[in-house]
Short mmCIF file of C-alpha atoms and ligand atoms in Angstrom, two decimals:
data_model
loop_
_atom_site.label_atom_id
_atom_site.label_comp_id
_atom_site.label_asym_id
_atom_site.label_seq_id
_atom_site.Cartn_x
_atom_site.Cartn_y
_atom_site.Cartn_z
CA MET A 386 -24.46 51.10 -36.01
CA LYS A 387 -23.31 53.20 -38.36
CA ASN A 388 -22.15 51.86 -42.52
CA SER A 389 -18.78 51.57 -42.11
CA GLU A 390 -16.11 53.25 -44.98
CA PHE A 391 -13.54 50.73 -43.08
CA ARG A 392 -11.72 48.42 -45.68
CA PHE A 393 -9.48 45.61 -44.57
CA PRO A 394 -7.85 43.02 -46.55
CA GLY A 395 -9.80 39.28 -47.80
CA LEU A 396 -13.56 41.58 -46.03
CA SER A 397 -15.70 42.99 -48.85
CA LYS A 398 -17.88 46.22 -47.51
CA GLU A 399 -20.47 44.15 -48.17
CA LEU A 400 -19.43 41.70 -46.20
CA ILE A 401 -19.00 44.33 -43.02
CA ASP A 402 -21.91 46.22 -43.61
CA LEU A 403 -24.28 42.45 -42.93
CA MET A 404 -22.20 42.00 -39.99
CA GLN A 405 -22.92 45.11 -38.05
CA LYS A 406 -26.66 44.85 -39.51
CA ALA A 407 -26.21 40.99 -37.51
CA ALA A 408 -24.36 42.83 -34.77
CA CYS A 409 -27.97 45.35 -34.39
CA LYS A 410 -29.68 42.50 -34.59
CA ALA A 411 -28.42 40.65 -32.54
CA LYS A 412 -27.45 43.98 -29.53
CA ILE A 413 -24.00 43.84 -30.40
CA HIS A 414 -22.82 46.37 -29.05
CA ARG A 415 -19.11 46.29 -29.86
CA LEU A 416 -17.23 44.04 -32.31
CA ALA A 417 -13.70 43.57 -32.86
CA LEU A 418 -11.28 42.52 -35.26
CA VAL A 419 -8.36 40.52 -32.97
CA GLY A 420 -4.63 38.96 -33.36
CA GLY A 421 -2.83 37.68 -35.89
CA ALA A 422 -5.18 39.44 -38.76
CA VAL A 423 -4.72 41.83 -37.74
CA ARG A 424 -1.09 42.43 -36.88
CA ASP A 425 -0.36 41.12 -40.49
CA TRP A 426 -2.06 43.78 -41.82
CA LEU A 427 -0.25 46.80 -39.61
CA ILE A 428 2.80 45.46 -40.38
CA HIS A 429 1.79 45.93 -44.56
CA GLN A 430 -0.32 48.73 -44.22
CA GLU A 431 1.87 49.77 -46.89
CA ASP A 432 1.59 47.38 -49.14
CA PRO A 433 -1.51 45.04 -48.43
CA ASN A 434 -0.29 43.00 -51.21
CA ARG A 435 2.78 41.27 -49.47
CA ILE A 436 0.25 39.08 -46.76
CA ALA A 437 0.66 35.61 -48.60
CA ASN A 438 -2.24 34.82 -47.86
CA THR A 439 -6.08 36.00 -46.88
CA PRO A 440 -6.07 35.06 -43.41
CA ASP A 441 -8.58 33.50 -40.80
CA LEU A 442 -10.18 36.44 -38.98
CA ASP A 443 -10.40 36.44 -35.42
CA PHE A 444 -13.67 38.51 -34.30
CA VAL A 445 -14.83 39.24 -30.61
CA VAL A 446 -17.95 40.38 -29.40
CA GLN A 447 -18.28 42.28 -26.65
CA GLY A 448 -21.93 39.93 -25.83
CA SER A 449 -22.93 36.35 -27.31
CA ALA A 450 -21.14 35.48 -30.20
CA THR A 451 -23.93 31.80 -31.03
CA ALA A 452 -26.75 35.09 -31.10
CA PHE A 453 -24.31 37.54 -33.16
CA ALA A 454 -23.48 34.22 -35.84
CA GLU A 455 -26.94 33.57 -36.05
CA ALA A 456 -28.49 36.96 -37.08
CA LEU A 457 -25.00 37.23 -39.60
CA VAL A 458 -26.08 33.87 -40.96
CA GLN A 459 -29.64 34.61 -41.54
CA GLU A 460 -29.03 38.23 -43.19
CA LEU A 461 -26.67 35.40 -46.33
CA LEU A 462 -27.49 33.00 -48.82
CA PRO A 463 -27.29 29.64 -47.80
CA GLU A 464 -25.10 28.79 -51.08
CA ARG A 465 -22.51 31.42 -49.54
CA ILE A 466 -21.80 29.36 -45.98
CA GLN A 467 -19.49 26.69 -46.36
CA THR A 468 -18.97 26.06 -42.78
CA TYR A 469 -20.63 26.72 -39.45
CA ARG A 470 -19.80 24.93 -35.94
CA LEU A 471 -21.31 26.22 -32.81
CA HIS A 472 -19.17 25.32 -29.85
CA SER A 473 -21.11 26.41 -27.18
CA SER A 474 -19.42 25.41 -24.31
CA PHE A 475 -16.91 28.37 -24.75
CA ASP A 476 -19.96 30.47 -26.54
CA THR A 477 -17.09 30.19 -29.90
CA VAL A 478 -18.30 29.68 -33.16
CA GLU A 479 -16.40 28.48 -36.65
CA LEU A 480 -17.69 30.59 -39.97
CA GLN A 481 -16.89 30.29 -43.33
CA ILE A 482 -18.22 33.17 -45.33
CA ASP A 483 -17.66 33.08 -49.61
CA GLY A 484 -14.15 31.28 -49.20
CA LEU A 485 -13.15 33.28 -45.91
CA LYS A 486 -12.99 31.48 -42.75
CA ILE A 487 -13.89 33.64 -40.19
CA ASP A 488 -13.81 33.06 -36.15
CA LEU A 489 -16.45 34.45 -33.97
CA ALA A 490 -16.80 34.40 -29.53
CA THR A 491 -16.49 36.28 -27.15
CA ALA A 492 -15.35 38.37 -25.45
CA ARG A 493 -13.14 36.34 -22.71
CA LYS A 494 -11.31 36.06 -19.66
CA GLU A 495 -9.53 33.36 -18.10
CA GLU A 496 -8.50 31.96 -15.09
CA TYR A 497 -6.54 29.01 -14.57
CA LYS A 498 -6.83 26.36 -11.63
CA SER A 499 -3.32 25.92 -11.60
CA PRO A 500 -0.76 26.81 -14.23
CA GLY A 501 -0.49 24.65 -17.72
CA GLU A 502 -4.34 24.11 -17.18
CA ASN A 503 -7.03 25.02 -19.66
CA PRO A 504 -8.57 28.05 -17.82
CA ARG A 505 -11.91 28.08 -17.23
CA VAL A 506 -13.07 30.99 -19.64
CA PHE A 507 -15.52 33.71 -18.32
CA GLU A 508 -17.15 36.27 -20.38
CA THR A 509 -16.13 39.59 -20.47
CA GLU A 510 -15.73 43.12 -22.12
CA LEU A 511 -13.02 44.19 -25.33
CA GLU A 512 -10.74 45.47 -22.92
CA LYS A 513 -10.19 42.73 -20.54
CA ASP A 514 -10.29 40.04 -23.07
CA LEU A 515 -7.12 41.31 -25.16
CA GLU A 516 -5.53 41.85 -21.32
CA ARG A 517 -5.29 37.73 -21.77
CA ARG A 518 -3.85 37.05 -24.74
CA ASP A 519 -0.41 35.68 -25.40
CA PHE A 520 2.04 39.02 -26.88
CA THR A 521 0.99 41.91 -27.01
CA ILE A 522 1.46 42.35 -30.65
CA ASN A 523 -1.71 40.34 -31.24
CA ALA A 524 -3.82 41.88 -28.80
CA ILE A 525 -3.89 45.70 -31.06
CA ALA A 526 -7.90 45.25 -31.76
CA VAL A 527 -9.39 47.04 -34.60
CA GLU A 528 -13.59 47.78 -34.15
CA LEU A 529 -15.70 47.56 -36.35
CA PRO A 530 -17.59 49.71 -37.88
CA LYS A 531 -15.55 52.68 -37.89
CA GLY A 532 -11.45 49.90 -38.05
CA ASN A 533 -10.51 52.57 -34.89
CA ILE A 534 -7.26 51.15 -32.89
CA LEU A 535 -7.74 50.18 -29.81
CA ASP A 536 -4.14 49.32 -28.99
CA LEU A 537 -3.80 49.11 -25.07
CA HIS A 538 -0.55 47.60 -25.17
CA GLN A 539 1.52 49.19 -26.93
CA GLY A 540 1.28 46.31 -29.44
CA GLN A 541 2.58 49.27 -32.18
CA ARG A 542 4.95 49.91 -30.97
CA ALA A 543 6.55 46.69 -30.66
CA LEU A 544 5.49 46.21 -33.99
CA LEU A 545 8.27 48.99 -34.83
CA SER A 546 11.06 47.70 -32.68
CA LYS A 547 10.14 43.77 -33.33
CA GLU A 548 9.97 42.68 -29.68
CA LEU A 549 7.36 39.78 -28.71
CA PHE A 550 6.94 40.68 -24.90
CA PHE A 551 3.54 38.80 -22.67
CA LEU A 552 1.20 41.10 -21.98
CA HIS A 553 1.53 39.95 -17.63
CA SER A 554 4.38 37.88 -15.31
CA LYS A 555 2.63 34.95 -15.33
CA SER A 556 2.32 34.16 -19.08
CA ILE A 557 4.08 31.04 -19.37
CA ALA A 558 3.66 30.10 -15.92
CA GLU A 559 -0.32 29.63 -17.48
CA ASP A 560 0.21 28.64 -20.58
CA PRO A 561 4.14 27.86 -21.43
CA THR A 562 3.40 27.30 -25.24
CA ARG A 563 3.61 31.04 -25.20
CA ILE A 564 7.27 30.64 -25.83
CA TYR A 565 6.75 27.95 -28.69
CA ARG A 566 4.34 31.01 -30.23
CA GLY A 567 7.48 32.92 -29.82
CA ALA A 568 9.85 31.36 -31.11
CA ARG A 569 7.47 31.11 -34.33
CA TYR A 570 6.77 34.33 -34.47
CA ALA A 571 10.05 35.76 -33.68
CA ALA A 572 11.23 33.39 -36.84
CA ARG A 573 8.63 34.27 -39.00
CA LEU A 574 7.99 37.72 -38.13
CA GLY A 575 11.91 38.31 -37.43
CA PHE A 576 11.47 39.66 -33.92
CA ARG A 577 13.21 39.12 -30.69
CA LEU A 578 12.12 37.97 -27.06
CA SER A 579 12.20 41.32 -25.51
CA SER A 580 14.58 40.84 -22.56
CA GLU A 581 11.95 41.65 -20.15
CA ALA A 582 10.17 38.13 -21.58
CA PHE A 583 13.42 35.97 -21.78
CA GLU A 584 13.66 37.11 -17.92
CA GLN A 585 10.05 36.01 -17.49
CA LEU A 586 10.85 32.47 -18.88
CA ASN A 587 14.68 32.21 -17.42
CA SER A 588 12.45 32.76 -14.37
CA THR A 589 9.07 29.99 -15.04
CA LEU A 590 12.01 27.28 -16.06
CA VAL A 591 13.52 28.03 -12.89
CA THR A 592 10.94 28.04 -10.52
CA TRP A 593 9.10 25.20 -12.17
CA PRO A 594 5.17 26.04 -11.61
CA TRP A 595 4.18 23.11 -12.96
CA SER A 596 3.01 20.20 -10.23
CA TRP A 597 3.52 17.77 -13.02
CA LYS A 598 7.26 17.51 -13.18
CA ILE A 599 9.35 15.63 -16.36
CA GLY A 600 9.77 11.71 -14.86
CA ASN A 601 6.71 11.93 -13.40
CA PRO A 602 4.00 9.51 -15.21
CA PRO A 603 3.45 11.76 -18.91
CA GLU A 604 -0.45 11.23 -18.86
CA PHE A 605 -0.44 13.08 -15.96
CA ALA A 606 0.91 16.17 -17.03
CA PRO A 607 -1.79 19.53 -17.33
CA PRO A 608 -2.33 19.62 -21.00
CA ALA A 609 0.01 22.80 -21.70
CA LEU A 610 3.41 20.45 -21.32
CA SER A 611 1.36 17.87 -23.04
CA THR A 612 -1.34 17.75 -26.19
CA ARG A 613 -1.01 21.55 -27.10
CA LEU A 614 2.44 22.07 -26.70
CA ARG A 615 1.94 19.66 -29.85
CA LYS A 616 -0.30 20.90 -31.33
CA GLU A 617 2.19 23.69 -31.22
CA LEU A 618 5.73 21.71 -32.64
CA GLU A 619 3.11 20.73 -35.39
CA LEU A 620 2.21 24.95 -36.44
CA LEU A 621 6.37 24.81 -36.07
CA PHE A 622 6.89 21.98 -38.48
CA LYS A 623 4.11 22.90 -40.57
CA ASN A 624 4.05 26.80 -41.36
CA GLU A 625 7.03 28.53 -40.17
CA PRO A 626 10.25 28.51 -40.73
CA TRP A 627 11.05 25.42 -38.02
CA ASN A 628 15.32 25.49 -37.88
CA LEU A 629 15.51 29.27 -36.79
CA SER A 630 12.07 28.55 -34.22
CA ILE A 631 13.70 24.76 -32.62
CA LYS A 632 17.28 27.24 -32.59
CA TYR A 633 15.88 29.73 -30.79
CA LEU A 634 14.03 27.54 -28.30
CA GLN A 635 17.24 25.94 -28.62
CA GLU A 636 19.26 29.31 -27.87
CA TRP A 637 16.22 30.64 -24.68
CA GLY A 638 16.47 27.53 -22.76
CA ALA A 639 12.67 26.53 -23.98
CA LEU A 640 13.71 22.44 -25.06
CA ARG A 641 14.06 21.85 -21.46
CA LEU A 642 10.09 22.51 -21.09
CA LEU A 643 10.27 19.37 -23.38
CA ASP A 644 13.34 17.61 -22.15
CA GLU A 645 17.04 18.29 -20.67
CA GLY A 646 18.14 16.07 -22.88
CA LEU A 647 16.66 18.00 -26.05
CA GLN A 648 17.86 20.90 -24.61
CA SER A 649 21.28 19.82 -24.88
CA ASP A 650 21.12 18.43 -28.29
CA TYR A 651 22.71 20.29 -30.87
CA SER A 652 22.89 17.56 -33.40
CA CYS A 653 19.01 18.15 -33.99
CA LEU A 654 18.73 20.97 -36.47
CA ARG A 655 21.06 18.28 -38.55
CA ARG A 656 19.04 14.87 -37.65
CA LEU A 657 15.68 16.78 -38.50
CA HIS A 658 16.81 18.21 -42.30
CA TRP A 659 17.73 15.05 -42.62
CA SER A 660 14.40 13.83 -41.52
CA ILE A 661 12.68 15.86 -43.85
CA ARG A 662 14.78 14.35 -46.99
CA LEU A 663 14.11 10.83 -46.26
CA GLY A 664 9.71 12.26 -45.93
CA LEU A 665 9.91 10.44 -42.39
CA PRO A 666 7.87 12.87 -39.62
CA THR A 667 9.86 16.12 -38.07
CA LEU A 668 8.15 15.31 -34.54
CA PRO A 669 9.65 11.66 -34.06
CA ALA A 670 12.24 13.10 -35.30
CA LEU A 671 12.96 15.51 -33.27
CA ILE A 672 12.22 13.83 -29.03
CA ILE A 673 14.16 10.87 -30.95
CA GLY A 674 17.21 13.09 -29.27
CA ALA A 675 15.52 13.14 -26.23
CA SER A 676 16.55 11.89 -22.54
CA ASN A 677 14.21 9.34 -22.30
CA PRO A 678 11.51 9.99 -26.31
CA LEU A 679 9.59 7.32 -25.10
CA SER A 680 8.59 9.57 -21.96
CA LEU A 681 7.88 12.62 -24.15
CA ALA A 682 5.95 11.17 -27.32
CA ALA A 683 3.72 9.61 -24.67
CA ARG A 684 3.30 12.83 -23.41
CA LEU A 685 3.11 14.75 -26.20
CA GLN A 686 0.36 12.10 -27.10
CA LEU A 687 1.84 11.19 -30.50
CA PRO A 688 -0.32 9.48 -33.08
CA GLN A 689 0.16 5.05 -32.21
CA SER A 690 1.74 4.81 -35.52
CA GLN A 691 4.72 7.39 -34.39
CA GLN A 692 4.98 6.31 -30.61
CA ASN A 693 5.51 2.40 -32.96
CA LEU A 694 8.14 4.50 -35.21
CA LEU A 695 10.89 5.46 -31.69
CA SER A 696 10.26 3.30 -29.92
CA GLN A 697 11.38 0.39 -32.69
CA SER A 698 14.09 2.75 -33.70
CA LEU A 699 16.03 2.52 -30.09
CA ASP A 700 15.15 -1.20 -30.32
CA LEU A 701 17.09 -1.61 -33.12
CA GLU A 702 20.02 0.92 -31.50
CA SER A 703 19.96 -1.58 -28.39
CA PHE A 704 20.49 -4.35 -31.09
CA LEU A 705 23.25 -2.48 -32.92
CA LEU A 706 25.21 -1.38 -29.30
CA LYS A 707 24.87 -5.31 -28.25
CA SER A 708 26.03 -6.75 -31.75
CA GLU A 709 28.74 -3.75 -31.34
CA VAL A 710 30.40 -6.18 -28.78
CA GLU A 711 29.30 -9.68 -28.91
CA HIS A 712 29.40 -9.76 -33.26
CA ASP A 713 31.16 -6.95 -34.25
CA CYS A 714 29.09 -4.98 -36.19
CA LEU A 715 31.19 -2.58 -38.17
CA ASN A 716 32.89 -4.97 -40.15
CA TRP A 717 29.35 -6.62 -41.43
CA SER A 718 29.31 -7.17 -45.63
CA PRO A 719 26.20 -5.74 -47.38
CA VAL A 720 24.40 -9.66 -47.47
CA ARG A 721 24.73 -9.60 -43.28
CA TRP A 722 23.34 -5.76 -42.46
CA CYS A 723 20.69 -6.85 -44.93
CA GLN A 724 20.11 -10.01 -43.27
CA GLU A 725 19.90 -8.88 -39.82
CA LEU A 726 17.99 -6.45 -40.66
CA GLU A 727 15.77 -7.49 -42.33
CA ASP A 728 15.37 -11.11 -39.81
CA GLN A 729 14.37 -8.73 -37.14
CA LYS A 730 11.73 -6.88 -39.34
CA TRP A 731 12.44 -3.32 -38.69
CA SER A 732 10.14 -1.04 -40.42
CA PRO A 733 12.17 0.93 -43.17
CA GLU A 734 11.24 3.86 -41.34
CA ALA A 735 12.84 3.44 -38.35
CA VAL A 736 16.20 2.04 -39.90
CA ALA A 737 16.14 5.74 -41.83
CA LEU A 738 15.43 6.82 -38.71
CA LEU A 739 18.53 5.91 -36.07
CA ALA A 740 20.76 6.21 -39.19
CA CYS A 741 19.19 10.33 -39.52
CA LYS A 742 19.84 10.44 -35.52
CA GLY A 743 24.06 10.06 -36.89
CA HIS A 744 24.35 6.76 -35.46
CA LYS A 745 28.08 5.35 -35.73
CA VAL A 746 26.89 2.87 -38.83
CA TRP A 747 24.55 5.32 -40.19
CA HIS A 748 26.21 4.92 -43.87
CA TYR A 749 25.55 1.32 -43.32
CA LEU A 750 21.71 1.80 -42.22
CA ILE A 751 21.43 4.26 -45.23
CA ARG A 752 22.62 2.17 -47.69
CA TRP A 753 20.21 -0.51 -46.86
CA TRP A 754 17.41 2.07 -46.47
CA GLY A 755 18.19 4.09 -49.57
CA ARG A 756 19.58 0.53 -51.93
CA TRP A 757 20.27 -2.54 -50.64
CA ARG A 758 16.15 -3.18 -50.01
CA HIS A 759 15.34 -2.61 -53.74
CA ILE A 760 17.23 -4.67 -55.10
CA ARG A 761 15.33 -7.51 -57.19
CA PRO A 762 16.83 -10.61 -58.46
CA SER A 763 17.74 -11.70 -61.31
CA VAL A 764 14.06 -13.94 -61.11
CA SER A 765 11.37 -12.30 -60.40
CA ALA A 766 8.45 -13.97 -58.15
CA SER A 767 6.09 -14.53 -61.62
CA GLU A 768 9.17 -16.42 -63.39
CA LEU A 769 8.80 -18.53 -59.78
CA ILE A 770 5.59 -18.80 -59.67
CA LYS A 771 5.32 -19.21 -63.17
CA LYS A 772 7.86 -22.53 -62.01
CA GLY A 773 5.09 -23.72 -59.74
CA TRP A 774 6.22 -21.46 -56.20
CA GLU A 775 2.94 -20.51 -55.11
CA PRO A 776 2.38 -17.06 -53.40
CA GLY A 777 3.02 -16.87 -50.36
CA PRO A 778 6.20 -16.52 -47.31
CA LYS A 779 7.68 -18.94 -48.82
CA LEU A 780 7.66 -16.99 -51.88
CA GLY A 781 8.53 -13.60 -50.28
CA LYS A 782 11.90 -15.76 -48.48
CA GLU A 783 12.43 -16.97 -51.79
CA ILE A 784 12.71 -13.74 -53.33
CA GLN A 785 15.24 -12.29 -49.66
CA ARG A 786 17.38 -15.26 -50.30
CA LEU A 787 17.86 -14.55 -54.00
CA ARG A 788 18.66 -11.20 -53.75
CA TRP A 789 21.08 -11.49 -50.58
CA ASP A 790 23.16 -14.51 -53.51
CA TYR A 791 22.83 -11.87 -56.34
CA MET A 792 24.50 -9.37 -53.90
CA GLU A 793 26.65 -11.22 -52.93
CA LYS A 794 28.09 -12.65 -56.80
CA GLU A 795 27.77 -8.94 -57.76
CA LYS A 796 29.37 -7.69 -55.12
CA ILE A 797 27.32 -4.86 -53.99
CA LYS A 798 28.44 -2.92 -51.86
N1 CTP B 1935 -3.90 32.81 -28.28
C1 CTP B 1935 -3.38 33.25 -26.62
N2 CTP B 1935 -2.16 31.69 -25.94
C2 CTP B 1935 -2.86 30.77 -26.95
C3 CTP B 1935 -2.80 30.94 -28.17
C4 CTP B 1935 -3.57 32.03 -28.41
O1 CTP B 1935 -3.08 34.13 -26.57
N3 CTP B 1935 -1.58 29.81 -26.42
C5 CTP B 1935 -4.75 34.38 -28.55
C6 CTP B 1935 -3.14 34.90 -29.51
O2 CTP B 1935 -4.27 37.04 -28.88
C7 CTP B 1935 -3.60 35.14 -31.21
C8 CTP B 1935 -4.34 34.23 -30.65
O3 CTP B 1935 -4.94 33.44 -29.95
O4 CTP B 1935 -3.83 36.33 -31.72
C9 CTP B 1935 -5.27 33.81 -31.86
O5 CTP B 1935 -4.79 32.94 -32.13
P1 CTP B 1935 -4.22 31.67 -33.83
O6 CTP B 1935 -5.67 31.56 -34.36
O7 CTP B 1935 -3.65 30.32 -32.82
O8 CTP B 1935 -3.35 33.02 -34.28
P2 CTP B 1935 -3.50 34.03 -34.59
O9 CTP B 1935 -3.14 34.89 -34.56
O10 CTP B 1935 -4.00 33.65 -36.04
O11 CTP B 1935 -1.49 34.12 -35.13
P3 CTP B 1935 -1.14 32.67 -36.21
O12 CTP B 1935 -1.33 32.37 -37.46
O13 CTP B 1935 -0.33 34.39 -37.59
O14 CTP B 1935 -0.04 32.36 -35.35
#
């Protein structure tokens, strides 16, 4: 490989030259940038300053990524390397050089034993590696050293028409997380799902090619309908215009992959807005609108704390349903609300989450969460201790009682 004149945002000429040198040493004949970095570079070619942050760079090598990484690292002073992580089973390497995140992967094709499972991967050539990807806009490669573009699937045309096309007709069946990725791209880039992609989504949902069905034990769901789907949702809420992404998923019918109840849950965006305002985790707030929230939370393998939060909110919901019938809770006083909520030890987050769900008594729940529980009685704990009270649960109960008395006396609403 000859010295390059090719320029790419965030990638210095010196590093490109070192990569070329390492590629020669490791007998790598083809080295290419792929994926999101290339897509964004092409979108913003006129004005590279519009690329918000230097993206993570994904490189594909035809040959061993590990051998290439080893050769590259030898070219660099150790202080320039912040991360060097080999994943031998997939022959991929995570690197951070001068602060720049670089992923190296051996060109691979994928074989799915059954739809939605993790694929088995086999070494292949660059062209085949591009075929296995999600959207045509993510399947454009820029080969080093010259920077020539390899666009075998009309990705640049899709960039111009702002459309998302899958690369093949089994894309969603093999990896249903891709439609969630699509919603992220549609929202972030202002793209729309092509009619072909939409048809593929509809027919896949109708035929449901996965051996696992909603209602089956959650622990048997394949990764693309469980943990990998959760990771896509986490990215969606963390990095993207999430409200637009969720709106698209609902419009496309893709929330059905999570749960039929969520697909027809039109209060979902309002609930999510509220949960963010109240500082609650978003996934439980999404999932509480499902037909079977606990089963969905278990399927997605939400952290145990979030599964507990959901389970408490649902318990509280049943408690309120019973209370409405048996104890006329719609007419409870503020103090009675405090007593009932605090005696049962619902966590404040569980109460707030049910309020976000728009439960009939949401305004009482919100008042308890935001106001009543913070009211302090006229006598403080330290004053009671000075009067001879021992610190401990009994003192806590006394403070609570004094607080309720104070609320009663002051007619707090
Ligand atoms: N990819 C895929 N199918 C997936 C996940 C990823 O085909 N389920 C491919 C895509 O070609 C994608 C690349 O792997 O471009 C890297 O994935 P990722 O790092 O998640 O996305 P980026 O390309 O970095 O794009 P962005 O971060 O903007 O989403």
